[in-house]
Coordinates of C-alpha atoms in Angstrom, one line a residue:
V18 CA 0.0 0.0 0.0
Q19 CA 1.4 3.4 -1.0
L20 CA 0.6 6.3 1.3
Q21 CA 1.1 10.0 0.9
A22 CA 0.9 12.3 3.9
S23 CA 0.6 16.1 3.7
G24 CA -0.4 19.1 5.7
G25 CA 2.6 19.6 8.0
G26 CA 4.3 22.9 8.4
P27 CA 5.4 25.5 11.0
V28 CA 2.8 26.6 13.6
Q29 CA 2.8 28.5 16.8
T30 CA 1.9 27.0 20.2
G31 CA -1.8 26.7 20.7
N32 CA -2.6 26.7 17.0
S33 CA -3.9 23.8 14.9
L34 CA -3.0 21.8 11.9
K35 CA -4.7 19.0 9.9
L36 CA -2.7 16.3 8.4
S37 CA -4.1 14.2 5.5
C38 CA -3.1 10.8 4.2
T39 CA -4.2 9.4 0.9
S40 CA -3.2 6.9 -1.8
S41 CA -3.3 7.5 -5.5
R42 CA -2.7 3.9 -6.2
D43 CA -4.5 1.8 -3.6
T44 CA -7.9 1.8 -2.0
L45 CA -7.6 2.4 1.7
R46 CA -11.2 1.5 2.6
S47 CA -10.3 -2.0 3.9
Y48 CA -7.3 -0.9 5.9
A49 CA -6.9 0.4 9.4
M50 CA -5.0 3.6 9.4
G51 CA -3.0 5.6 11.8
W52 CA -0.2 8.1 12.6
F53 CA 3.2 7.7 14.2
R54 CA 5.7 10.5 14.8
Q55 CA 9.4 10.8 15.4
A56 CA 10.9 13.8 17.2
P57 CA 14.6 14.6 16.8
G58 CA 16.8 12.3 18.8
K59 CA 13.8 10.2 19.9
A60 CA 12.3 6.9 18.9
R61 CA 9.3 6.7 16.6
E62 CA 6.1 6.6 18.6
F63 CA 2.4 5.8 18.1
V64 CA 0.1 8.8 17.9
A65 CA -3.4 7.6 16.9
G66 CA -5.2 4.9 15.0
I67 CA -8.6 4.3 13.4
S68 CA -10.3 1.1 12.2
W69 CA -11.4 0.7 8.6
S70 CA -15.0 1.5 9.5
S71 CA -14.2 4.3 11.9
D72 CA -15.9 2.5 14.8
G73 CA -12.6 2.2 16.7
T74 CA -10.1 4.9 17.5
Y75 CA -7.2 5.0 19.9
Y76 CA -4.8 7.7 21.0
E77 CA -1.5 8.0 22.7
D78 CA -2.0 9.6 26.2
D79 CA -0.2 12.9 25.4
V80 CA -2.5 13.7 22.5
R81 CA -5.8 12.4 23.7
G82 CA -8.3 15.3 23.9
R83 CA -6.2 17.4 21.5
F84 CA -5.9 15.3 18.4
T85 CA -8.7 13.7 16.5
I86 CA -8.2 11.0 13.9
S87 CA -10.8 10.4 11.2
R88 CA -11.2 9.1 7.7
D89 CA -13.4 9.5 4.7
N90 CA -13.4 6.3 2.8
D91 CA -15.3 7.8 -0.2
K92 CA -12.4 10.2 -0.6
N93 CA -9.8 7.5 0.2
T94 CA -8.3 9.8 2.8
G95 CA -7.4 9.8 6.5
F96 CA -7.0 12.8 8.7
L97 CA -5.3 13.9 11.9
Q98 CA -6.7 17.1 13.3
M99 CA -4.2 18.5 15.8
N100 CA -5.4 21.2 18.1
D101 CA -3.7 23.1 20.9
L102 CA -0.3 22.2 19.6
K103 CA 2.7 22.2 21.9
P104 CA 6.5 22.5 21.1
E105 CA 6.8 18.8 22.2
D106 CA 4.5 17.9 19.3
T107 CA 7.3 18.9 16.9
A108 CA 8.2 15.8 14.9
V109 CA 8.0 14.1 11.5
Y110 CA 4.5 12.6 11.3
Y111 CA 4.1 9.3 9.4
C112 CA 0.8 7.9 8.0
V113 CA 0.5 4.2 8.4
A114 CA -1.9 1.4 7.4
D115 CA -2.4 -2.3 8.2
E116 CA -5.1 -4.9 7.5
S117 CA -5.4 -5.2 11.3
F118 CA -6.5 -2.5 13.7
H119 CA -4.6 -4.3 16.4
W120 CA -1.3 -4.1 14.5
V121 CA -1.8 -0.6 13.1
L122 CA -1.5 0.6 16.7
R123 CA 1.7 -1.3 17.2
T124 CA 3.8 -2.4 14.2
P125 CA 1.9 -1.3 11.0
K126 CA 2.9 -2.9 7.8
Y127 CA 2.7 0.1 5.5
W128 CA 4.3 3.5 6.0
G129 CA 4.1 6.7 4.0
Q130 CA 6.7 9.4 3.8
G131 CA 6.7 11.8 6.7
T132 CA 5.5 15.3 6.9
Q133 CA 7.2 17.7 9.2
V134 CA 5.3 19.5 12.0
T135 CA 7.2 22.2 13.8
V136 CA 5.6 24.0 16.8
S137 CA 7.3 27.1 18.0
S138 CA 6.7 28.8 21.4

């Protein structure tokens, strides 16, 4: 599965960004989707995941209540709405997918290229 993430950029503390993830080659409808991130000098970490039908979502503790993951299967696109951004949210954000919701939260099979999010204070 080929994934393309977009929507990153520079933003000030407290502001919002919305990331998108789509595929021009593959249909994402039957895949669970998610987002991971990697900050400079840190390990890659899970951020949020969503089942193929959107009936299941899960968030990393630090983003729960600020970030919202969603998807529009008709548009073959997933989203990550990020509100109240903090400098510690600065990272490269990766869109991911897997046939399994269980594994998209842990070790997803498919990864897109990253999109940089930089939050300044």
